[in-house]
Coordinates of C-alpha atoms in Angstrom, one line a residue:
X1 CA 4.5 -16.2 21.6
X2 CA 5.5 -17.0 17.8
X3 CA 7.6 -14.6 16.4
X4 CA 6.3 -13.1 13.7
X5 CA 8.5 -10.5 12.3
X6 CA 9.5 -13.1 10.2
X7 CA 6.6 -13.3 7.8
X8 CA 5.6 -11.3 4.9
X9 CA 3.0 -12.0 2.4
X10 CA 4.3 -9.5 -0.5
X11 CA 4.4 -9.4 -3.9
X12 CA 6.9 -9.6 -6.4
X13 CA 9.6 -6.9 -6.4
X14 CA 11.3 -5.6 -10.0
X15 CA 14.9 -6.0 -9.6
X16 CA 17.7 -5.0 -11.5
X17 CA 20.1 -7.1 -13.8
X18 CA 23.3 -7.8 -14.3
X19 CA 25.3 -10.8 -17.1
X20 CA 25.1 -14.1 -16.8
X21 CA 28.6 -16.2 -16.8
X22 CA 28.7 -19.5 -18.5
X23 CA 32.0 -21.4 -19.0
X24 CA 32.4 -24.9 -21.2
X25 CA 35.1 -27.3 -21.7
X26 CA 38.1 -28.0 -18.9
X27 CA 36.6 -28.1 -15.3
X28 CA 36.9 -24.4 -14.5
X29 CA 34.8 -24.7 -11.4
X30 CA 37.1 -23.3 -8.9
X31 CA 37.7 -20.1 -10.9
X32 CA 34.2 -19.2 -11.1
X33 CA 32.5 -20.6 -7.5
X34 CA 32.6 -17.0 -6.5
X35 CA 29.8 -16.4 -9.0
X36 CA 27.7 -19.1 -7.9
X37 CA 27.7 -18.4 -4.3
X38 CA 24.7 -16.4 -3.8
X39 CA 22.8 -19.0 -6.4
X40 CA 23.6 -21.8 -4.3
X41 CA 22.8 -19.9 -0.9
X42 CA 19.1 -18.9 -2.5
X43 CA 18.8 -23.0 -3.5
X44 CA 19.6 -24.3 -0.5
X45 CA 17.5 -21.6 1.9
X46 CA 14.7 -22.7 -0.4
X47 CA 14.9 -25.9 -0.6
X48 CA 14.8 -26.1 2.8
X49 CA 12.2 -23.0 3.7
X50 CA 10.1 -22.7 0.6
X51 CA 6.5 -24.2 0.9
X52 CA 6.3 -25.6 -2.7
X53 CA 9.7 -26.9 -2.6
X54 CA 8.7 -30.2 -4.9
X55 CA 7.9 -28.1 -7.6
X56 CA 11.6 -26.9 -7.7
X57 CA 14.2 -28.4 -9.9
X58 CA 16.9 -30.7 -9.3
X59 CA 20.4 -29.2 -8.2
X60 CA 22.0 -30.1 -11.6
X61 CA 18.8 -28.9 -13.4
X62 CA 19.8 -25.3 -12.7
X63 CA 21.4 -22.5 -14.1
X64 CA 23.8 -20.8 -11.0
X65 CA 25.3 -18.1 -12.5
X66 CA 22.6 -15.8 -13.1
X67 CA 21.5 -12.8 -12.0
X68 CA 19.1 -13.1 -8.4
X69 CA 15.8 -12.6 -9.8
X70 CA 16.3 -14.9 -13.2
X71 CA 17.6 -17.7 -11.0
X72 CA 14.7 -17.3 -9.0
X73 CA 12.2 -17.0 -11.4
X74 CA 13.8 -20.5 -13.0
X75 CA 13.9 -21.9 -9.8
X76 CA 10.3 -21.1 -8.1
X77 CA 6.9 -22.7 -9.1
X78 CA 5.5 -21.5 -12.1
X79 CA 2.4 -20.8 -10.4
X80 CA 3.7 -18.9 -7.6
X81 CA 3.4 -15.1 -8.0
X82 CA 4.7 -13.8 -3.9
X83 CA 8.4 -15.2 -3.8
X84 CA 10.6 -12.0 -4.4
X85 CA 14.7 -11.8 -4.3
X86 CA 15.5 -7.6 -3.7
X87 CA 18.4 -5.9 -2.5
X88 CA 19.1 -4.8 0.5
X89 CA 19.4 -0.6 0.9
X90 CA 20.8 1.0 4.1
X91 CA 18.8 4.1 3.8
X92 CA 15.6 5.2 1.1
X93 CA 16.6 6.8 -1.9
X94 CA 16.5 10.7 -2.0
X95 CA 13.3 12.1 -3.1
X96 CA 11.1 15.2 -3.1
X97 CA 8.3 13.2 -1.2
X98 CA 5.2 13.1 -3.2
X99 CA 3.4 11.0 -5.5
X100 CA 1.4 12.8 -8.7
X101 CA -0.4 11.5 -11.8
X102 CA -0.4 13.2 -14.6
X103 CA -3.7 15.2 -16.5
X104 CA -3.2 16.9 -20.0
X105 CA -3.7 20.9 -20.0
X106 CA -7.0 21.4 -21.6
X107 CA -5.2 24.6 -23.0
X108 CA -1.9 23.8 -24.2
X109 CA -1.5 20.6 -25.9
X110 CA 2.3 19.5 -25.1
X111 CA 1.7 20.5 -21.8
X112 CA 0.4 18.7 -18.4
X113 CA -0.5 19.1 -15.4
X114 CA 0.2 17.3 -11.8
X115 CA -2.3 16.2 -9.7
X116 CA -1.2 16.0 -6.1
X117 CA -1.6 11.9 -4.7
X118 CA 0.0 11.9 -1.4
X119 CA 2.8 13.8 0.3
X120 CA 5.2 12.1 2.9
X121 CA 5.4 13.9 6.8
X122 CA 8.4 16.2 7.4
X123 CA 9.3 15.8 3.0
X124 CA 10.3 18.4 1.3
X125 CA 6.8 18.7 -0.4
X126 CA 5.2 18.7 2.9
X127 CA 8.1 21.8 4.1
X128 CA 7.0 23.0 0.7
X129 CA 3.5 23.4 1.5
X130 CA 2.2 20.8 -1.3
X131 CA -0.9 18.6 -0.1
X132 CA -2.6 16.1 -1.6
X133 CA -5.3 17.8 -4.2
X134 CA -2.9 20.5 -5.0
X135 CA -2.2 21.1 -8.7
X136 CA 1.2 22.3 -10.3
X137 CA 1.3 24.3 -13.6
X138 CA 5.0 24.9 -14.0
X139 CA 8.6 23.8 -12.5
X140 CA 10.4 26.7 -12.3
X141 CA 9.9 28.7 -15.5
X142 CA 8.5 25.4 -17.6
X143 CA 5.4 23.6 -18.2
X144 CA 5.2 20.0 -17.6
X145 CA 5.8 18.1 -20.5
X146 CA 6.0 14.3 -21.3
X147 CA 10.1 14.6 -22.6
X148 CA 11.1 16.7 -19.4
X149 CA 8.8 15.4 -16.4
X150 CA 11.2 13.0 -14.9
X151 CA 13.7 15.9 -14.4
X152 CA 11.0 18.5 -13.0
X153 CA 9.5 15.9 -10.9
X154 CA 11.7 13.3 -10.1
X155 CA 14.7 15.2 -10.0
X156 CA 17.1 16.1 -6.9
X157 CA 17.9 20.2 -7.0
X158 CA 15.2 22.6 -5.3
X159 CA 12.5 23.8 -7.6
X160 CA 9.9 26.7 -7.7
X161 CA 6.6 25.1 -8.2
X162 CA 3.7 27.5 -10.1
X163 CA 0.6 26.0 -8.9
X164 CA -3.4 25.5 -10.3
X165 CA -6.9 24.8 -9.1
X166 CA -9.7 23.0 -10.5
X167 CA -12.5 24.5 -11.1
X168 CA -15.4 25.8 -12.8
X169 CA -14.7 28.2 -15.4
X170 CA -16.0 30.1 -18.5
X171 CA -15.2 28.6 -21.8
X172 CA -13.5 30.7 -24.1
X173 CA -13.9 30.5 -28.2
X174 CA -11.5 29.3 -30.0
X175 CA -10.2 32.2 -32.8
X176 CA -12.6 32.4 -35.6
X177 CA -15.9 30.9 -33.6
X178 CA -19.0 32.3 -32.5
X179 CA -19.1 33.6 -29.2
X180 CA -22.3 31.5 -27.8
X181 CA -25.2 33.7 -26.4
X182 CA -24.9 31.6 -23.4
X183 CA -21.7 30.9 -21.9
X184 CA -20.6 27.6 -21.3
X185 CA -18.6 26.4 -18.5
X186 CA -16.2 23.9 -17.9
X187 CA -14.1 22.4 -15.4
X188 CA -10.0 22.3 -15.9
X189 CA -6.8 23.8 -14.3
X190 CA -6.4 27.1 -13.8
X191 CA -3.4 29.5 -12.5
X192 CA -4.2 30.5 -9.0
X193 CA -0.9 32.6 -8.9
X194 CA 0.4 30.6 -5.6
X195 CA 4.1 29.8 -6.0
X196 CA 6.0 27.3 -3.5
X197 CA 9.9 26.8 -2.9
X198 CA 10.6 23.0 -2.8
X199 CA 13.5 22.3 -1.4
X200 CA 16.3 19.6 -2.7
X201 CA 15.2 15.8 -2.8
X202 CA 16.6 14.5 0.8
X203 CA 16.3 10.8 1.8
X204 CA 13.3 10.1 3.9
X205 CA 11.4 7.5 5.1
X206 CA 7.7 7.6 4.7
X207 CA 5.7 6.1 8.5
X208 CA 2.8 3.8 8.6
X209 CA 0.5 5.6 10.7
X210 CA 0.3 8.4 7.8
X211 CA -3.1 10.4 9.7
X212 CA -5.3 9.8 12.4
X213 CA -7.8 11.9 14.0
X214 CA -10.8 12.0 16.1
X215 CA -14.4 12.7 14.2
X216 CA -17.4 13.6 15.6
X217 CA -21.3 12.0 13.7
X218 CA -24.1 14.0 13.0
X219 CA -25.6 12.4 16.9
X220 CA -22.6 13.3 18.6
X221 CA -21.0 9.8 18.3
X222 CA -17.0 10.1 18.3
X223 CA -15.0 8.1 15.5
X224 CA -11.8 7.5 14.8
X225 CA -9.7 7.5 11.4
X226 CA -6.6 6.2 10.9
X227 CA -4.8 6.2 7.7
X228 CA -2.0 3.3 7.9
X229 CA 0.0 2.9 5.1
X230 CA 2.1 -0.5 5.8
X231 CA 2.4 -3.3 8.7
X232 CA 5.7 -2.3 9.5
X233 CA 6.4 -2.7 13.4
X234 CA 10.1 -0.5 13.6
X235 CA 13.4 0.5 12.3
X236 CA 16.8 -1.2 13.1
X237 CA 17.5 1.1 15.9
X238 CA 13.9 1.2 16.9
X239 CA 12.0 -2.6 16.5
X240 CA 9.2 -0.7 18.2
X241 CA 8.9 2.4 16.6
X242 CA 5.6 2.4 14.1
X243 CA 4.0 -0.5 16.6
X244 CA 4.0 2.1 19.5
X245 CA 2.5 4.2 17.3
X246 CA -0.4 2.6 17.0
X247 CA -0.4 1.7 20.7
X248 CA -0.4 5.5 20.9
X249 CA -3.3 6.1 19.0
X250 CA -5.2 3.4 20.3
X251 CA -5.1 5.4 24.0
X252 CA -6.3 8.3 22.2
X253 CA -9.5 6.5 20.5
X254 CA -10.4 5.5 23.9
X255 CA -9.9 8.4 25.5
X256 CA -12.0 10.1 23.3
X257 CA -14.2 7.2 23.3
X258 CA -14.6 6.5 19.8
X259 CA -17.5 4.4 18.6
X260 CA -16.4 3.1 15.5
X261 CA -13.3 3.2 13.6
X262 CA -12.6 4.1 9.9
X263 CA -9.5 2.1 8.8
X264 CA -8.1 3.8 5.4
X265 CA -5.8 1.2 3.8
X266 CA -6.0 2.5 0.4
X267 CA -2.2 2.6 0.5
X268 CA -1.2 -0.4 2.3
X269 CA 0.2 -2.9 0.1
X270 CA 1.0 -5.3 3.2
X271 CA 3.5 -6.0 5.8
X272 CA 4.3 -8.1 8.7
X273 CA 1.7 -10.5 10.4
X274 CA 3.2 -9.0 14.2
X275 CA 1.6 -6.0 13.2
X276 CA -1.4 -7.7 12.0
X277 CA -1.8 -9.3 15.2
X278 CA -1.7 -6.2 17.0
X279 CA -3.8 -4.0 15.7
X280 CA -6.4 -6.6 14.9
X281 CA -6.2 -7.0 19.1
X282 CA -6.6 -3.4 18.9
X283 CA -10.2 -3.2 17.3
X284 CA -11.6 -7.1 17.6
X285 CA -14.7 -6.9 20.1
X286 CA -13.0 -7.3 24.1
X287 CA -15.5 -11.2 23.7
X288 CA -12.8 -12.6 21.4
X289 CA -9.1 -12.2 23.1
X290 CA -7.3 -14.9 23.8
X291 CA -9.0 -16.8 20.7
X292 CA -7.1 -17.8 17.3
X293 CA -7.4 -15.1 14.8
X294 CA -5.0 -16.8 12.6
X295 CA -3.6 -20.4 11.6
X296 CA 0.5 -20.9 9.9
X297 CA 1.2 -24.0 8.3
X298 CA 4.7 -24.8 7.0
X299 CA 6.0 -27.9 4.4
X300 CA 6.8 -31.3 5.8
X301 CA 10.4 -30.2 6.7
X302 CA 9.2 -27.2 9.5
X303 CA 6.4 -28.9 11.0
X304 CA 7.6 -27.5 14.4
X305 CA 6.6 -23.9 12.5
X306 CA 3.3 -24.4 12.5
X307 CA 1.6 -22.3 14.8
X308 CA -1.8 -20.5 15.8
X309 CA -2.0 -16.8 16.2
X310 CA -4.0 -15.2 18.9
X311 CA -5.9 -11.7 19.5
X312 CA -3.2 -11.8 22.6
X313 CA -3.6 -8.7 25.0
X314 CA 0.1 -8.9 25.8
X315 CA 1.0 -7.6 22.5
X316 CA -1.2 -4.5 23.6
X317 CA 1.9 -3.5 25.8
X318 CA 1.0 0.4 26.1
X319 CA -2.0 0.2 24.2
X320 CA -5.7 -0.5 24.8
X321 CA -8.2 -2.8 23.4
X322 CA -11.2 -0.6 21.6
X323 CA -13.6 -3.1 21.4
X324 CA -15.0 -1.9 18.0
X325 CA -18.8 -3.3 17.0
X326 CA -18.2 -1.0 13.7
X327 CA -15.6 -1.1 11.4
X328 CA -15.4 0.8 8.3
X329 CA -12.4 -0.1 5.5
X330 CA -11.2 2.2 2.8
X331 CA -9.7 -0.1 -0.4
X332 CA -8.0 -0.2 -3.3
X333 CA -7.0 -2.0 -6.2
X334 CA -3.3 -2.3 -4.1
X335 CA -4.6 -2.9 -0.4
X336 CA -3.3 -6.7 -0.1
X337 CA -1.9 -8.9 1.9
X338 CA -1.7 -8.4 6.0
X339 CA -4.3 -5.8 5.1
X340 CA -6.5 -8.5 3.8
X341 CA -5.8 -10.4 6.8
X342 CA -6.7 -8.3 9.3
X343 CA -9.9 -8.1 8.4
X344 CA -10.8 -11.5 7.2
X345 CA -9.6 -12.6 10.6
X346 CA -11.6 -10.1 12.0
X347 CA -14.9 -11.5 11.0
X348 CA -16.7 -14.5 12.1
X349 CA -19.8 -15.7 12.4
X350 CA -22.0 -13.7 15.1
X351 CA -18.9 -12.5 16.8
X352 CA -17.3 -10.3 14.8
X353 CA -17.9 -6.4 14.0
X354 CA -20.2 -4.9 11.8
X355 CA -17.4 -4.4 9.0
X356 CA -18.1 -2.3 6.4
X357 CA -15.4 -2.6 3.2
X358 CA -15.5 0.2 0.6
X359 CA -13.6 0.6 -2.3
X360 CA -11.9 -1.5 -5.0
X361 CA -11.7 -5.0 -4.5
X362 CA -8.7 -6.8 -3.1
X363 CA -6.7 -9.5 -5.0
X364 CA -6.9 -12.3 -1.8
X365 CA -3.4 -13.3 -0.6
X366 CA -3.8 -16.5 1.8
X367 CA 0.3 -17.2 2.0
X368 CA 3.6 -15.7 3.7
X369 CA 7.2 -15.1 2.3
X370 CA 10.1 -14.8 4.6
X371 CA 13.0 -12.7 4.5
X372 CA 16.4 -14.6 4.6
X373 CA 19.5 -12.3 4.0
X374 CA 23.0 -12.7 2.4
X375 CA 25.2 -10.1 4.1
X376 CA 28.0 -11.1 2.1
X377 CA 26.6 -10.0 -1.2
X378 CA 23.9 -7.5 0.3
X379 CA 20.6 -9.4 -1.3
X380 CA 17.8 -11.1 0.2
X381 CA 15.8 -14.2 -1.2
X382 CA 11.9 -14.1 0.0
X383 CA 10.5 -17.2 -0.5
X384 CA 6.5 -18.2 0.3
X385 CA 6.9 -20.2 3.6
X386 CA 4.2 -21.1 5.0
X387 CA -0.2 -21.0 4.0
X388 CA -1.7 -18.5 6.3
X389 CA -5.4 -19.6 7.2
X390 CA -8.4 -17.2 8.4
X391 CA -9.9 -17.8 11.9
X392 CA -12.1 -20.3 10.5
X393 CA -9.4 -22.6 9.3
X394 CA -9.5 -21.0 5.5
X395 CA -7.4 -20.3 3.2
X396 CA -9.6 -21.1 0.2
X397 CA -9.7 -19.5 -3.1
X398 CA -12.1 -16.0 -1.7
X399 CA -11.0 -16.3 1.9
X400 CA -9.2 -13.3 1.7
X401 CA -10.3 -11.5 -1.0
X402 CA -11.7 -8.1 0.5
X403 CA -15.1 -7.3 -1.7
X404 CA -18.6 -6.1 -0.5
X405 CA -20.5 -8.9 0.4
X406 CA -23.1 -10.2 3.3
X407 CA -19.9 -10.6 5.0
X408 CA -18.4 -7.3 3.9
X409 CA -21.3 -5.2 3.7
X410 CA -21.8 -1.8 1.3
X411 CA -24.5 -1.2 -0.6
X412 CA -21.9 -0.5 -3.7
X413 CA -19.8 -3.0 -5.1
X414 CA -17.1 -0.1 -6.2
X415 CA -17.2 3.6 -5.1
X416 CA -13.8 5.5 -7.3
X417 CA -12.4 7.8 -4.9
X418 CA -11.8 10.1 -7.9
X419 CA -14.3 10.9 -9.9
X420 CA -15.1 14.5 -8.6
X421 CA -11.7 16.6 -8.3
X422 CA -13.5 19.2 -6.1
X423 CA -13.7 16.4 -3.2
X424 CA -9.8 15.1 -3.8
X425 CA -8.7 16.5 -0.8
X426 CA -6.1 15.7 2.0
X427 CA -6.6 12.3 3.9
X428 CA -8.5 13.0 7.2
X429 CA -10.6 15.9 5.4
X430 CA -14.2 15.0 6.7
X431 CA -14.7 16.4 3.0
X432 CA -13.0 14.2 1.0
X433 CA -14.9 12.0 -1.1
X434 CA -13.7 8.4 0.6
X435 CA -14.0 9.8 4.1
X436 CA -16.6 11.6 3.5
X437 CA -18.9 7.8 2.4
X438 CA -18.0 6.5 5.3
X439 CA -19.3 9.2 7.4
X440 CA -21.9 9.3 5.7
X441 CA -22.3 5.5 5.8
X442 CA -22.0 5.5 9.5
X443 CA -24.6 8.4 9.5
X444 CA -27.4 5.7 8.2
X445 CA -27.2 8.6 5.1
X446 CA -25.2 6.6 2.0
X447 CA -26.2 5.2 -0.4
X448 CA -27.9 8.6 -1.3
X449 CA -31.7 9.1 -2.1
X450 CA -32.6 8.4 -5.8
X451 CA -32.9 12.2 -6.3
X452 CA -29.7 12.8 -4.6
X453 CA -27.9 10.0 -7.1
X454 CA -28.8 12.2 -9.7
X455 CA -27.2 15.4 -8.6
X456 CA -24.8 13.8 -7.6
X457 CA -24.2 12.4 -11.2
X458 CA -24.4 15.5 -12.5
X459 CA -21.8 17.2 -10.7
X460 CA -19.4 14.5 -11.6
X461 CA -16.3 16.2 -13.1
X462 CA -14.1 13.5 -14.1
X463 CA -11.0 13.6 -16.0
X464 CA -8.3 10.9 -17.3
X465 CA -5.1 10.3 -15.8
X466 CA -2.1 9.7 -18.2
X467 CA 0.3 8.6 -15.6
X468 CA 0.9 8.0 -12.0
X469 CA 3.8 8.0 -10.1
X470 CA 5.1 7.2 -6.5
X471 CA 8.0 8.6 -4.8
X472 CA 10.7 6.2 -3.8
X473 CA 10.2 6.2 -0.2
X474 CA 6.2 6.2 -0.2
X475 CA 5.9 2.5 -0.6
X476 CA 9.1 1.7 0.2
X477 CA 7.8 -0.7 3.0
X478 CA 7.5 -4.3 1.6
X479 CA 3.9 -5.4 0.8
X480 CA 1.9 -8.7 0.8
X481 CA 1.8 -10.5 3.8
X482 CA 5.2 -11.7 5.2
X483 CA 7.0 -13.2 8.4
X484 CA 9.8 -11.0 8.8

């Protein structure tokens, strides 16, 4: 069987710099080959590996003694956005473990508010009590503020968060107007006098399989849900870890004999095509194992790479084949990559699942980086190796662009999972807006009656986001698609 650990389709990583060194005049090579070392090891790994090589310039055409990412940026085809140089960290930097955006008070106008977007397992914010939805008011005795929110937010020492709600309240006059005769009422953050201890930033490491749980349909039909966050198979110690995970929940679904499956990949930025391969053997209908689901194809120089991928039931090790008819995805503008993948290799022509994709559309990644590493100087180089191609043999412009369509099918072309705070809830909340279309989907009851689009219009509450950030470790796992 291929190994494909070492593939990832990811996009490109900021990284940080450090001085260029020139030198002119008397040969001083000697004295300053120690600065072009790891310059030379990225050219010739690509040169060799990297599937656009051609483009690339000659040895003497380049510049060695800059920084990783310039050199590779100088050195790659100008057209090629996935190729990625990164550091190489022994352990996730420390961190509260939450993302947040950011909403201005409606009542104080230096002031903001946070907007709970996702809380790591066993953080600090999850110890803390904070889930995604929540709002906080103040850190400690202070009000948000634009100057001061990286050290509230992003700091390291424990913190006493005061916390909010949205909701629906009376407006109050402002000094000097007319009190109306009718009240009106709008929708902001409110103190809900709830204070939470959250505890000192620790390093942590967020896990792909973020939620799953078992749902039950209006008929009785069971579904699953599973929230995966990255195609990430293990750790160093554990190469297996996250894949018997899903292997794990996989037993589950068909013990409880689930249906259908909702697949929320609203976080996954990508990952490695291993993983890919196994959880699409997971959920492809029991009809199509031992068939390709995927094609690699290498440059002239690694013909002997090219390989086809199979839905292969000994990659199922502990876990089960579901045979799904129905699949329903959750999207976003960041889902790429393996996640694009998966289901693009999914479908085909009269033998594939109903697929249902929801969501913002993906961008359509149809190639693979690989990770090569210098343990000298602690970097890696990530070079796109190889075209990855559908199980139809494509890799053309839309193959794997995920967007509704007779192949994709929902009724919408975008639904914005954030448009009514009152339904931004925690993942695998049958209530939360997201989760709650696809029930509803698989319930034959979305898209709503024409009546029931207008109520639900007008109890849209919507309000604009300022900023969003992630914690370090949330997305720590590499993205795109990649052969690792």
């Amino acid at each position: 069987m291929t190994n494909l650990r070492k593939i990832l389709l990811i996009p490109a990583l900021i990284v940080v710099s450090v001085s260029s060194f020139f030198s002119c005049g008397v040969d001083r090579w000697p004295e300053y080959a120690h600065l072009t070392e790891l310059d030379t090891w990225m050219y010739d790994i690509m040169q060799q590996n990297y599937l656009w090589y051609q483009y690339m310039p000659g040895y003497d055409e380049v510049n060695l003694f800059q920084d990783p990412a310039t050199f590779l940026s100088k050195a790659k085809w100008d057209k090629d956005s996935y190729s990625f140089v990164d550091s190489v960290l022994e352990a996730p930097l420390p961190t509260y473990g939450f993302d947040y955006s950011l909403v201005k008070s409606q009542d104080n106008d230096t002031a903001y508010n946070a907007l709970i977007t996702y809380v790591i397992p066993e953080s600090p914010a999850e110890k803390a009590g904070l889930q995604r939805g929540d709002w906080i008011m103040k850190v400690d005795t202070s009000y948000i503020s634009k100057k001061y929110e990286t050290q509230l937010l992003q700091g390291t020492i424990a913190r006493e968060l005061s916390m909010g709600v949205w909701k629906e309240v009376e407006e109050e006059p402002e000094e000097g107007e007319e009190v109306p005769e009718e009240p009106v009422m709008v929708y902001k953050v409110v103190p809900n006098g709830v204070t939470l201890d959250l505890g000192a930033a620790q390093s942590i490491e967020d896990q792909p399989v973020h939620k799953y749980k078992i749902l039950t349909l209006d008929n009785g039909a069971k579904v699953g849900y599973l929230m995966y966050n990255s195609f990430t198979a293990g750790t160093n110690n554990d190469p297996e870890k996250y894949n018997n995970e899903l292997r794990k929940v996989s037993t589950i679904f068909q013990e409880a004999n689930v249906q259908a499956t909702i697949l929320d990949l609203r976080y996954n930025e990508g990952g490695s095509l291993d993983c890919v391969q196994l959880l699409a053997t997971i959920l492809v209908p029991n009809a199509r194992m031992g068939t390709p689901m995927a094609y690699l194809e290498y440059n002239d120089k690694n013909l002997d790479k090219d390989a086809t991928i199979n839905f292969d039931q000994e990659v199922l090790k502990t876990g089960v084949n579901l045979n799904q008819n129905t699949l329903v995805a959750i999207t976003s503008g960041t889902t790429a990559g393996a996640a694009e993948m998966l289901l693009t290799s999914l479908y085909k022509e009269e033998q594939a699942p109903n697929i249902i994709v929801m969501g913002s559309a993906s961008k359509g990644q149809t190639v693979a980086t690989e990770q090569f590493i210098n343990e000298t100087y602690r970097w890696s180089v990530n070079p796109v190796v190889c075209t990855v191609y559908n199980s139809d043999h494509d890799a053309g412009e839309d193959a794997f662009v995920l967007v509704p369509s007779d192949k994709f099918k929902i009724s919408e072309t975008s639904i914005n999972g954030t448009t009514d705070y009152s339904q931004f809830l925690p993942f695998g909340n049958p209530k939360e807006r997201m989760l709650s279309i696809a029930i509803q989907t698989l319930e034959g009851t979305y898209p709503p009656k024409d009546e029931d689009k207008e109520e639900e219009t007008r109890s849209t509450k919507s309000i604009k986001i300022e900023k969003s950030v992630s914690s370090p470790a949330s997305r720590r796992f590499a993205g795109g698609l990649r052969i690792k």
